[in-house]
Coordinates of C-alpha atoms in Angstrom, one line a residue:
Chain A
X6 CA 25.5 14.3 -7.2
X7 CA 29.0 14.7 -8.6
X8 CA 29.1 18.3 -9.7
X9 CA 29.1 21.1 -7.1
X10 CA 26.2 23.3 -6.5
X11 CA 25.9 26.1 -9.1
X12 CA 24.5 29.5 -9.1
X13 CA 21.2 28.1 -10.4
X14 CA 20.9 25.8 -7.3
X15 CA 21.3 28.7 -5.0
X16 CA 18.8 30.9 -6.9
X17 CA 16.3 28.1 -7.1
X18 CA 16.6 27.3 -3.4
X19 CA 16.3 31.0 -2.5
X20 CA 13.1 31.3 -4.4
X21 CA 11.7 28.1 -2.9
X22 CA 12.5 29.3 0.6
X23 CA 10.8 32.6 -0.1
X24 CA 7.7 30.7 -1.3
X25 CA 7.8 28.6 1.9
X26 CA 7.9 31.8 3.9
X27 CA 4.8 33.1 2.1
X28 CA 3.0 29.9 3.1
X29 CA 3.7 30.2 6.8
X30 CA 4.1 33.9 7.4
X31 CA 0.4 34.8 7.6
X32 CA -0.1 32.2 10.3
X33 CA 3.1 33.1 12.1
X34 CA 2.0 36.8 12.1
X35 CA -1.4 35.9 13.6
X36 CA 0.4 33.9 16.3
X37 CA 2.7 36.8 17.1
X38 CA -0.2 39.3 17.2
X39 CA -2.2 37.0 19.5
X40 CA 0.6 37.1 22.0
X41 CA 1.2 40.8 21.8
X42 CA -0.1 43.8 23.7
X43 CA -3.0 45.5 21.8
X44 CA -1.1 48.9 21.6
X45 CA 1.4 47.4 19.2
X46 CA -1.1 45.3 17.3
X47 CA -3.3 48.3 16.6
X48 CA -0.4 50.2 15.0
X49 CA 0.5 47.1 13.0
X50 CA 3.9 47.0 14.6
X51 CA 4.0 43.2 15.1
X52 CA 5.7 41.3 12.3
X53 CA 7.7 38.4 13.6
X54 CA 8.1 38.5 17.3
X55 CA 5.3 39.3 19.8
X56 CA 5.6 42.8 21.3
X57 CA 4.5 43.3 24.9
X58 CA 4.3 39.5 25.3
X59 CA 1.3 38.2 27.3
X60 CA -1.2 35.4 27.3
X61 CA -4.1 37.5 28.6
X62 CA -5.7 37.4 25.1
X63 CA -5.9 33.6 25.2
X64 CA -7.2 33.6 28.8
X65 CA -9.9 36.2 27.8
X66 CA -10.9 34.5 24.6
X67 CA -11.3 31.1 26.3
X68 CA -13.0 32.3 29.4
X69 CA -15.5 34.6 27.8
X70 CA -18.6 32.5 26.9
X71 CA -20.1 35.5 25.0
X72 CA -17.5 35.0 22.2
X73 CA -18.3 31.3 21.9
X74 CA -14.7 30.3 21.1
X75 CA -14.3 27.7 23.9
X76 CA -17.7 26.2 23.1
X77 CA -16.9 26.2 19.4
X78 CA -13.6 24.4 19.9
X79 CA -15.3 21.9 22.2
X80 CA -18.1 21.3 19.6
X81 CA -15.6 20.9 16.8
X82 CA -13.6 18.5 18.8
X83 CA -16.6 16.3 19.6
X84 CA -17.8 16.4 16.0
X85 CA -14.4 15.4 14.8
X86 CA -13.9 12.6 17.2
X87 CA -17.3 11.1 16.9
X88 CA -17.6 11.8 13.2
X89 CA -14.2 10.2 12.4
X90 CA -14.9 7.1 14.5
X91 CA -18.3 6.6 12.8
X92 CA -17.0 7.4 9.4
X93 CA -14.0 5.1 9.6
X94 CA -16.1 2.1 10.8
X95 CA -18.8 2.7 8.2
X96 CA -16.3 3.1 5.4
X97 CA -14.5 -0.1 6.5
X98 CA -17.5 -2.3 6.9
X99 CA -18.9 -1.1 3.5
X100 CA -15.6 -1.5 1.7
X101 CA -14.9 -4.9 3.1
X102 CA -17.8 -6.8 1.5
X103 CA -17.4 -4.8 -1.7
X104 CA -13.8 -6.0 -2.0
X105 CA -14.9 -9.7 -2.1
X106 CA -15.1 -11.0 -5.7
X107 CA -17.6 -13.7 -4.7
X108 CA -20.2 -11.1 -3.6
X109 CA -22.9 -11.0 -6.2
X110 CA -24.0 -7.5 -7.1
X111 CA -20.9 -5.7 -5.9
X112 CA -20.3 -4.1 -9.3
X113 CA -23.8 -2.7 -9.4
X114 CA -23.4 -1.3 -5.9
X115 CA -20.1 0.4 -6.7
X116 CA -21.7 1.8 -9.9
X117 CA -24.4 3.5 -7.8
X118 CA -21.7 4.9 -5.5
X119 CA -19.8 6.2 -8.5
X120 CA -22.9 7.7 -10.0
X121 CA -23.9 9.6 -6.9
X122 CA -20.3 10.7 -6.6
X123 CA -20.4 12.4 -10.0
X124 CA -24.0 13.5 -10.1
X125 CA -24.7 15.5 -7.1
X126 CA -28.3 16.3 -6.1
X127 CA -27.3 19.6 -4.7
X128 CA -27.7 21.4 -1.4
X129 CA -31.5 21.9 -1.6
X130 CA -32.6 18.2 -2.2
X131 CA -30.1 17.3 0.5
X132 CA -31.7 19.8 2.8
X133 CA -35.2 18.2 2.2
X134 CA -33.9 14.8 3.1
X135 CA -31.8 15.9 6.1
X136 CA -34.8 17.9 7.3
X137 CA -37.0 14.8 6.9
X138 CA -34.8 12.6 9.0
X139 CA -34.4 15.3 11.7
X140 CA -30.9 16.5 11.2
X141 CA -31.6 20.2 11.3
X142 CA -30.0 21.6 14.4
X143 CA -28.8 18.2 15.4
X144 CA -25.3 17.1 16.5
X145 CA -25.6 14.2 14.1
X146 CA -25.7 16.3 11.0
X147 CA -21.9 16.6 11.4
X148 CA -21.5 12.8 11.8
X149 CA -23.9 10.8 9.7
X150 CA -24.4 12.2 6.2
X151 CA -20.6 12.4 5.7
X152 CA -19.9 8.9 7.1
X153 CA -19.2 7.4 3.7
X154 CA -17.1 9.4 1.3
X155 CA -17.0 7.7 -2.0
X156 CA -13.4 8.7 -2.7
X157 CA -12.3 7.2 0.6
X158 CA -14.4 4.1 0.1
X159 CA -12.5 3.5 -3.2
X160 CA -9.2 4.0 -1.5
X161 CA -10.2 1.5 1.3
X162 CA -11.5 -1.0 -1.2
X163 CA -8.4 -0.8 -3.4
X164 CA -6.3 -1.5 -0.4
X165 CA -8.5 -4.5 0.7
X166 CA -8.5 -5.8 -2.9
X167 CA -4.7 -5.9 -2.9
X168 CA -4.6 -8.3 0.2
X169 CA -4.1 -11.9 -0.7
X170 CA -7.2 -14.1 -0.9
X171 CA -5.5 -17.1 0.7
X172 CA -5.7 -15.3 4.0
X173 CA -9.5 -15.8 3.9
X174 CA -9.5 -19.3 2.5
X175 CA -7.3 -20.8 5.2
X176 CA -9.4 -19.0 7.9
X177 CA -12.6 -20.4 6.3
X178 CA -11.1 -23.9 6.5
X179 CA -10.4 -23.4 10.2
X180 CA -14.1 -22.7 10.6
X181 CA -14.1 -18.9 11.1
X182 CA -17.1 -17.0 9.7
X183 CA -17.0 -13.8 7.6
X184 CA -17.5 -11.5 10.6
X185 CA -14.6 -13.1 12.5
X186 CA -12.4 -13.0 9.5
X187 CA -13.1 -9.3 8.9
X188 CA -12.3 -8.2 12.4
X189 CA -9.5 -10.6 13.4
X190 CA -7.6 -10.9 10.1
X191 CA -8.4 -8.1 7.7
X192 CA -9.0 -5.2 10.1
X193 CA -5.5 -5.3 11.6
X194 CA -4.0 -5.7 8.2
X195 CA -5.8 -2.6 6.9
X196 CA -4.2 -0.3 9.5
X197 CA -2.3 1.8 6.9
X198 CA -5.5 2.5 4.9
X199 CA -7.4 3.1 8.1
X200 CA -4.8 5.7 9.2
X201 CA -5.1 7.5 5.8
X202 CA -8.9 7.5 5.9
X203 CA -8.9 8.7 9.5
X204 CA -6.7 11.7 8.6
X205 CA -8.9 12.6 5.6
X206 CA -12.1 12.4 7.6
X207 CA -10.9 14.2 10.7
X208 CA -9.4 17.2 8.8
X209 CA -12.5 17.6 6.7
X210 CA -14.8 17.5 9.7
X211 CA -12.7 20.0 11.7
X212 CA -12.7 22.3 8.7
X213 CA -16.3 21.9 7.8
X214 CA -18.1 25.2 7.1
X215 CA -21.0 24.7 4.7
X216 CA -22.9 22.0 6.5
X217 CA -22.9 23.8 9.9
X218 CA -23.7 27.1 8.2
X219 CA -26.9 25.5 6.7
X220 CA -28.0 23.2 9.5
X221 CA -26.6 24.4 12.8
X222 CA -28.3 27.7 13.7
X223 CA -28.4 27.0 17.4
X224 CA -25.6 28.9 19.1
X225 CA -24.8 25.9 21.4
X226 CA -24.1 23.6 18.4
X227 CA -21.8 25.9 16.4
X228 CA -18.3 24.6 15.5
X229 CA -15.3 26.9 15.6
X230 CA -15.4 27.7 11.9
X231 CA -18.8 29.3 12.3
X232 CA -17.7 31.1 15.5
X233 CA -14.7 32.6 13.5
X234 CA -17.1 33.7 10.8
X235 CA -19.2 35.6 13.3
X236 CA -16.2 37.1 15.1
X237 CA -14.2 38.2 12.2
X238 CA -15.9 38.1 8.8
X239 CA -19.4 39.2 9.6
X240 CA -18.3 41.1 12.7
X241 CA -20.5 44.1 13.3
X242 CA -23.2 42.9 11.0
X243 CA -25.0 40.9 13.6
X244 CA -24.0 42.5 16.8
X245 CA -21.2 40.1 17.8
X246 CA -18.5 42.8 17.3
X247 CA -15.6 42.9 19.6
X248 CA -14.7 45.8 21.8
X249 CA -11.4 46.9 23.2
X250 CA -10.8 46.1 26.8
X251 CA -8.1 46.5 29.4
X252 CA -7.2 43.4 31.4
X253 CA -4.4 43.4 34.0
X254 CA -2.8 46.4 32.3
X255 CA -2.8 44.8 28.9
X256 CA -4.8 46.3 26.1
X257 CA -6.9 43.7 24.3
X258 CA -8.2 44.9 20.9
X259 CA -10.4 43.1 18.4
X260 CA -7.2 42.3 16.4
X261 CA -5.6 40.4 19.3
X262 CA -8.8 38.6 20.1
X263 CA -9.4 37.6 16.5
X264 CA -5.8 36.5 16.1
X265 CA -6.1 34.3 19.2
X266 CA -9.3 32.8 18.0
X267 CA -7.8 32.0 14.5
X268 CA -4.8 30.5 16.1
X269 CA -6.8 28.3 18.4
X270 CA -8.8 27.0 15.4
X271 CA -5.6 26.0 13.6
X272 CA -3.7 24.6 16.6
X273 CA -5.2 21.1 16.5
X274 CA -4.3 20.8 12.8
X275 CA -0.7 21.9 13.6
X276 CA -0.5 19.1 16.2
X277 CA -1.7 16.3 13.9
X278 CA 0.1 17.8 10.8
X279 CA 3.2 15.4 10.9
X280 CA 0.9 12.3 10.7
X281 CA -1.5 14.1 8.3
X282 CA 1.2 14.9 5.8
X283 CA 2.5 11.4 5.7
X284 CA -0.9 9.7 5.2
X285 CA -2.4 12.3 3.0
X286 CA 0.4 11.9 0.5
X287 CA -0.1 8.1 0.6
X288 CA -3.8 8.4 0.1
X289 CA -3.5 10.8 -2.7
X290 CA -1.2 8.6 -4.6
X291 CA -3.3 5.5 -4.0
X292 CA -6.4 7.4 -5.1
X293 CA -4.8 8.7 -8.3
X294 CA -3.1 5.5 -9.4
X295 CA -5.7 2.9 -8.6
X296 CA -9.0 5.0 -8.3
Chain B
X28 CA -16.5 -20.2 -16.8
X29 CA -18.6 -18.2 -19.1
X30 CA -19.5 -21.1 -21.3
X31 CA -20.1 -23.4 -18.4
X32 CA -22.7 -20.9 -17.0
X33 CA -24.3 -20.5 -20.3
X34 CA -24.9 -24.2 -20.8
X35 CA -26.7 -24.4 -17.5
X36 CA -30.5 -24.0 -17.3
X37 CA -31.9 -20.8 -16.0
X38 CA -33.1 -22.5 -12.9
X39 CA -29.8 -24.0 -12.2
X40 CA -28.1 -20.7 -12.6
X41 CA -30.5 -19.0 -10.3
X42 CA -30.0 -21.7 -7.6
X43 CA -26.3 -21.4 -7.9
X44 CA -26.4 -17.6 -7.5
X45 CA -28.7 -18.1 -4.5
X46 CA -26.4 -20.6 -2.9
X47 CA -23.4 -18.3 -3.4
X48 CA -25.4 -15.4 -1.9
X49 CA -26.5 -17.6 1.0
X50 CA -22.9 -18.6 1.7
X51 CA -22.0 -14.9 1.8
X52 CA -25.0 -13.9 3.9
X53 CA -22.8 -12.5 6.7
X54 CA -21.1 -10.3 4.1
X55 CA -24.5 -8.9 3.0
X56 CA -25.4 -8.3 6.6
X57 CA -22.2 -6.3 7.1
X58 CA -23.1 -4.3 4.0
X59 CA -26.5 -3.3 5.2
X60 CA -25.5 -0.1 7.2
X61 CA -23.6 1.2 4.1
X62 CA -26.4 0.4 1.8
X63 CA -29.0 2.2 4.0
X64 CA -26.6 5.1 4.2
X65 CA -26.3 5.2 0.4
X66 CA -30.1 5.0 0.0
X67 CA -30.9 7.8 2.4
X68 CA -28.1 10.2 1.8
X69 CA -27.1 9.6 -1.8
X70 CA -30.1 8.3 -3.6
X71 CA -33.1 9.8 -1.8
X72 CA -31.8 13.4 -2.5
X73 CA -31.8 12.5 -6.2
X74 CA -35.5 11.7 -6.0
X75 CA -35.9 15.0 -4.1
X76 CA -34.9 16.7 -7.3
X77 CA -38.5 16.3 -8.5
X78 CA -39.3 19.5 -6.4
X79 CA -37.6 21.3 -9.3
X80 CA -40.8 20.7 -11.2
X81 CA -43.0 21.7 -8.3
X82 CA -44.0 24.7 -6.2
X83 CA -42.6 22.9 -3.2
X84 CA -43.3 23.9 0.4
X85 CA -41.5 22.2 3.3
X86 CA -44.8 22.0 5.2
X87 CA -46.9 20.3 2.5
X88 CA -44.1 17.9 1.4
X89 CA -43.5 16.5 -2.0
X90 CA -46.8 14.6 -2.1
X91 CA -49.1 17.6 -1.6
X92 CA -47.1 20.3 -3.4
X93 CA -48.3 21.6 -6.7
X94 CA -46.7 20.5 -10.0
X95 CA -45.6 23.3 -12.3
X96 CA -43.7 21.5 -15.1
X97 CA -40.8 23.5 -16.4
X98 CA -42.0 26.8 -15.0
X99 CA -39.0 27.2 -12.6
X100 CA -36.5 26.5 -15.5
X101 CA -38.2 29.0 -17.8
X102 CA -38.2 31.6 -15.1
X103 CA -34.5 31.3 -14.5
X104 CA -33.5 31.1 -18.2
X105 CA -35.5 34.2 -19.0
X106 CA -34.1 36.1 -16.0
X107 CA -31.4 38.6 -17.1
X108 CA -29.6 37.8 -13.9
X109 CA -29.0 34.3 -15.3
X110 CA -26.5 35.7 -17.7
X111 CA -24.7 37.6 -15.0
X112 CA -24.4 34.4 -12.9
X113 CA -23.3 32.3 -15.8
X114 CA -20.6 34.9 -16.7
X115 CA -19.4 35.2 -13.1
X116 CA -19.2 31.4 -12.8
X117 CA -17.4 31.0 -16.0
X118 CA -14.9 33.8 -15.4
X119 CA -14.2 32.6 -11.9
X120 CA -13.6 29.1 -13.1
X121 CA -11.4 30.3 -16.0
X122 CA -9.1 32.5 -13.9
X123 CA -8.9 29.8 -11.3
X124 CA -7.8 27.3 -13.9
X125 CA -5.4 29.7 -15.4
X126 CA -3.4 30.0 -12.2
X127 CA -4.3 27.0 -10.0
X128 CA -3.4 24.6 -12.7
X129 CA 0.1 25.6 -14.0
X130 CA 1.7 26.9 -10.8
X131 CA 2.0 23.4 -9.1
X132 CA 3.8 22.1 -12.2
X133 CA 6.3 25.0 -12.2
X134 CA 6.7 24.5 -8.5
X135 CA 7.3 20.8 -8.8
X136 CA 9.9 21.4 -11.5
X137 CA 11.7 23.7 -9.1
X138 CA 11.5 21.4 -6.1
X139 CA 12.7 18.5 -8.3
X140 CA 15.9 20.5 -9.1
X141 CA 16.9 20.9 -5.5
X142 CA 19.8 18.6 -4.7
X143 CA 19.9 19.0 -1.0
X144 CA 17.4 16.5 0.3
X145 CA 16.7 18.3 3.6
X146 CA 15.8 21.5 1.8
X147 CA 13.5 19.6 -0.6
X148 CA 11.7 18.0 2.3
X149 CA 11.4 21.3 4.2
X150 CA 9.9 23.1 1.3
X151 CA 7.4 20.3 0.6
X152 CA 6.4 20.1 4.3
X153 CA 5.8 23.8 4.6
X154 CA 4.1 24.4 1.3
X155 CA 1.7 21.5 1.9
X156 CA 0.5 23.0 5.1
X157 CA -2.0 25.6 3.8
X158 CA -4.0 22.7 2.3
X159 CA -5.0 21.7 5.8
X160 CA -6.2 25.1 6.9
X161 CA -10.0 25.5 6.6
X162 CA -11.4 28.1 4.3
X163 CA -13.0 29.7 7.3
X164 CA -9.5 30.3 8.9
X165 CA -7.9 31.3 5.6
X166 CA -10.6 33.9 4.8
X167 CA -10.4 35.1 8.4
X168 CA -6.6 35.6 8.0
X169 CA -7.3 37.4 4.7
X170 CA -9.7 39.7 6.5
X171 CA -7.3 40.7 9.2
X172 CA -4.5 41.3 6.8
X173 CA -6.5 43.3 4.4
X174 CA -8.5 45.3 6.9
X175 CA -8.6 49.0 6.0
X176 CA -8.1 50.1 9.5
X177 CA -5.5 47.8 10.9
X178 CA -4.4 45.3 8.3
X179 CA -0.7 44.9 7.5
X180 CA -1.3 45.4 3.8
X181 CA -3.2 48.7 4.1
X182 CA -0.7 50.0 6.7
X183 CA 2.1 49.3 4.2
X184 CA 0.1 51.1 1.5
X185 CA -0.5 54.1 3.7
X186 CA 3.1 54.3 4.8
X187 CA 4.0 54.6 1.2
X188 CA 1.6 57.5 0.8
X189 CA -1.3 55.5 -0.7
X190 CA -4.9 55.5 0.2
X191 CA -6.4 52.5 2.1
X192 CA -8.1 50.0 -0.2
X193 CA -11.3 48.3 0.8
X194 CA -10.2 44.9 -0.6
X195 CA -13.1 42.9 0.8
X196 CA -15.9 45.2 -0.4
X197 CA -14.7 46.1 -3.9
X198 CA -16.1 43.9 -6.6
X199 CA -12.9 44.3 -8.7
X200 CA -10.8 42.6 -6.0
X201 CA -13.0 39.5 -5.5
X202 CA -11.6 37.4 -8.4
X203 CA -7.9 38.0 -7.8
X204 CA -8.3 37.4 -4.1
X205 CA -10.4 34.2 -4.6
X206 CA -7.8 32.8 -7.0
X207 CA -4.8 33.9 -4.9
X208 CA -6.3 32.2 -1.9
X209 CA -6.9 29.0 -3.9
X210 CA -3.4 29.0 -5.2
X211 CA -2.0 29.5 -1.7
X212 CA -4.1 26.6 -0.3
X213 CA -3.6 24.2 -3.2
X214 CA -0.3 24.5 -4.9
X215 CA 1.8 22.5 -2.5
X216 CA -0.8 19.8 -2.4
X217 CA -1.3 19.6 -6.1
X218 CA 2.5 19.5 -6.8
X219 CA 2.7 16.1 -5.0
X220 CA 1.4 14.2 -7.9
X221 CA 3.8 15.8 -10.4
X222 CA 6.7 15.2 -8.0
X223 CA 5.7 11.6 -7.6
X224 CA 5.7 11.3 -11.4
X225 CA 9.2 12.8 -11.6
X226 CA 10.7 10.3 -9.1
X227 CA 9.6 7.6 -11.6
X228 CA 11.7 9.0 -14.4
X229 CA 14.5 6.6 -15.4
X230 CA 17.8 8.1 -14.0
X231 CA 19.7 6.7 -17.1
X232 CA 18.0 9.3 -19.2
X233 CA 19.7 12.1 -17.2
X234 CA 23.0 10.2 -17.2
X235 CA 22.9 9.9 -21.0
X236 CA 22.1 13.6 -21.3
X237 CA 25.0 14.4 -19.0
X238 CA 27.3 12.5 -21.3
X239 CA 26.1 14.6 -24.2
X240 CA 26.8 17.7 -22.1
X241 CA 23.2 18.9 -21.8
X242 CA 22.5 21.8 -19.5
X243 CA 20.1 21.8 -16.5
X244 CA 17.5 23.6 -18.5
X245 CA 17.7 21.3 -21.5
X246 CA 17.3 18.4 -19.2
X247 CA 14.3 20.0 -17.5
X248 CA 12.6 20.7 -20.8
X249 CA 13.7 17.7 -22.8
X250 CA 13.5 14.9 -20.1
X251 CA 11.6 16.0 -17.1
X252 CA 8.7 17.8 -18.7
X253 CA 8.0 15.2 -21.5
X254 CA 8.2 12.4 -18.9
X255 CA 5.4 13.9 -16.8
X256 CA 3.4 15.1 -19.8
X257 CA 0.9 12.2 -19.4
X258 CA 0.2 13.2 -15.8
X259 CA -0.2 16.8 -16.9
X260 CA -2.7 16.0 -19.6
X261 CA -4.8 13.8 -17.3
X262 CA -4.8 16.4 -14.5
X263 CA -5.7 19.1 -17.0
X264 CA -8.6 17.0 -18.4
X265 CA -9.9 16.4 -14.9
X266 CA -9.6 20.1 -14.0
X267 CA -11.7 20.9 -17.1
X268 CA -14.2 18.4 -15.9
X269 CA -14.4 20.1 -12.5
X270 CA -14.6 23.6 -14.0
X271 CA -18.3 24.1 -12.9
X272 CA -17.3 23.2 -9.3
X273 CA -16.5 26.4 -7.5
X274 CA -15.5 26.4 -3.9
X275 CA -18.8 27.4 -2.4
X276 CA -17.4 27.5 1.2
X277 CA -14.9 30.1 0.1
X278 CA -17.4 32.2 -1.8
X279 CA -19.9 32.3 1.0
X280 CA -17.1 33.2 3.4
X281 CA -15.7 36.0 1.2
X282 CA -18.7 37.6 -0.4
X283 CA -21.3 40.1 0.7
X284 CA -24.0 42.0 -1.1
X285 CA -21.6 44.7 -2.3
X286 CA -19.6 42.0 -4.2
X287 CA -22.5 40.3 -6.0
X288 CA -21.5 42.0 -9.2
X289 CA -18.5 39.7 -9.5
X290 CA -18.8 37.2 -6.7
X291 CA -22.3 35.8 -7.1
X292 CA -22.1 32.5 -9.0
X293 CA -24.8 29.9 -9.7
X294 CA -24.1 27.9 -6.5
X295 CA -24.1 30.9 -4.2
X296 CA -27.4 32.0 -5.8
X297 CA -28.9 28.5 -5.2
X298 CA -27.8 28.7 -1.6
X299 CA -29.4 32.1 -1.1
X300 CA -32.7 30.9 -2.7
X301 CA -33.1 28.4 0.2
X302 CA -31.0 29.6 3.1
X303 CA -30.8 33.4 3.0
X304 CA -31.5 34.9 6.4
X305 CA -34.1 37.3 4.9
X306 CA -36.9 36.5 2.6
X307 CA -39.0 33.5 1.9
X308 CA -37.1 30.4 0.9
X309 CA -37.7 29.3 -2.6
X310 CA -36.7 25.6 -2.6
X311 CA -38.2 24.6 -6.0
X312 CA -36.6 27.5 -7.9
X313 CA -33.2 26.9 -6.2
X314 CA -33.4 23.1 -6.9
X315 CA -34.2 23.8 -10.6
X316 CA -31.2 26.1 -10.9
X317 CA -29.0 23.5 -9.0
X318 CA -30.3 20.7 -11.3
X319 CA -29.2 22.5 -14.4
X320 CA -25.8 23.1 -12.9
X321 CA -25.5 19.4 -11.9
X322 CA -26.4 18.1 -15.3
X323 CA -23.8 20.3 -17.0
X324 CA -21.2 19.3 -14.4
X325 CA -22.1 15.6 -14.8
X326 CA -21.6 15.8 -18.6
X327 CA -18.3 17.6 -18.2
X328 CA -16.9 15.1 -15.7
X329 CA -18.0 12.1 -17.8
X330 CA -16.5 13.4 -21.0
X331 CA -13.3 14.4 -19.1
X332 CA -13.1 10.9 -17.7
X333 CA -13.6 9.4 -21.1
X334 CA -10.9 11.7 -22.6
X335 CA -8.5 10.9 -19.8
X336 CA -8.9 7.2 -20.4
X337 CA -7.7 7.7 -24.0
X338 CA -4.4 9.1 -22.6
X339 CA -3.8 6.5 -20.0
X340 CA -4.8 3.1 -18.7
X341 CA -5.4 4.4 -15.2
X342 CA -9.0 5.5 -15.2
X343 CA -10.3 7.8 -12.5
X344 CA -13.7 6.4 -12.0

């Protein structure tokens, strides 16, 4: 404002920048290691810039089916795309009728949604149901059960609630039916809420660990999160441990390979982050104010 | 409206309701997929909870499995391990709350004081990012950094003449690491709500304080903090309501049998009852333990919500 920056401002900004560095440094270091020669990575000599720069690690990680990284990324991608599409449509078509005040029974239905939101049956009763409908070792376990998130349903409904009712009335007079009104008038107007919900769903499906850990035992179905677990965290326990190899004169050690796998798992998030940040903030504020 | 309805006969009211529903029949049609989804994936599992009172086998199904009353509950409550699990769950939740709750408030206060907008935006963008990283990735990074053979942390310790520390297999390190990882992932995200509350503070308050010659710290403590107190109280009540909810993903990713002494909590124990790679799955026992946890969590959330309503008009559920 009017006064000049004081010592406090500089100290404050210095600390905040330091905190920011702590937030990104781990990932940056992983990135640098993934592009380095194994000799330097093994001695922990890589901090900020890759040493012995090469992309052999990425080539090896992606072209080696035994590691499962390429398959894992592809699976996660498919789960995320199909899952988000289904979830957004399901959430919208459920929120839309529930936003109409003339719909008898809507309060009761919302109440049931709320109740199941707070009172969780838990992982074992869920397993019995999912098992019963054939979702064990099925692609669809990543898509269908999570298709309506109660929190996002509320966000979507609050948004629809805020749209003027006159829109619908005039369309009714022109002879449009509810289905036409929903798709032609309300759906385009709901775009900001759709974008928010889209971001929420896609990030959560991409990051999903518990569901695949319980339901997807088949190697060919595993998403990247499970592949990472096998390669890094439980490495050596179940025979998937990595060995050092020499490719085109470059030393590839477990450290490089793991770093490359981790970075590949985060890369898509980095790409969508600018949108994600914007819409996440919006959604959070709608959720907390209106809820 | 109310009185008009009341004066009608029951039959008339029924017909009116039916007519209204018939006019909205397309809306009900649109709602069907959502209702079926709710029925199968949200309500049916609740009925599945009856297996907590059975000796359930996946092959026999609920119909043919033997009923055992409260035997599963008695078994768990009389198991000495129950106290261990309860203690671990409570301690983990307590330490988590102790750090994960206040840090975003302090951070938001600091960010709010930054007067260069570009710096403010940069800091927010960067610190929000860890929230989007999956626990699988976060724990993987933790493993590589803390690895006794090649991790940066142990290399630094050794270069200073120390012994390598086996962070990921020492029970004493589990809680600090779990909490630190949670702070790292959540503080930027959680601070958004406080920052939003701070932007709503009337600038006249600060101007008046300036006239009186108030210092930066006085303004922080006498204007900014009291203005967001409502938000803080609500967030705190909600955090208390969520106290039974541990991050199961993170625990399953971080723990191994050598850490059970501190890392095994009620939810991870339930998980192992049904999905452990070795041993015979004990669905009923796990479901009984899970049910007790759900009931306690439910009561906590409901009372927290009730309490938060007292502090503000905005209700959460």
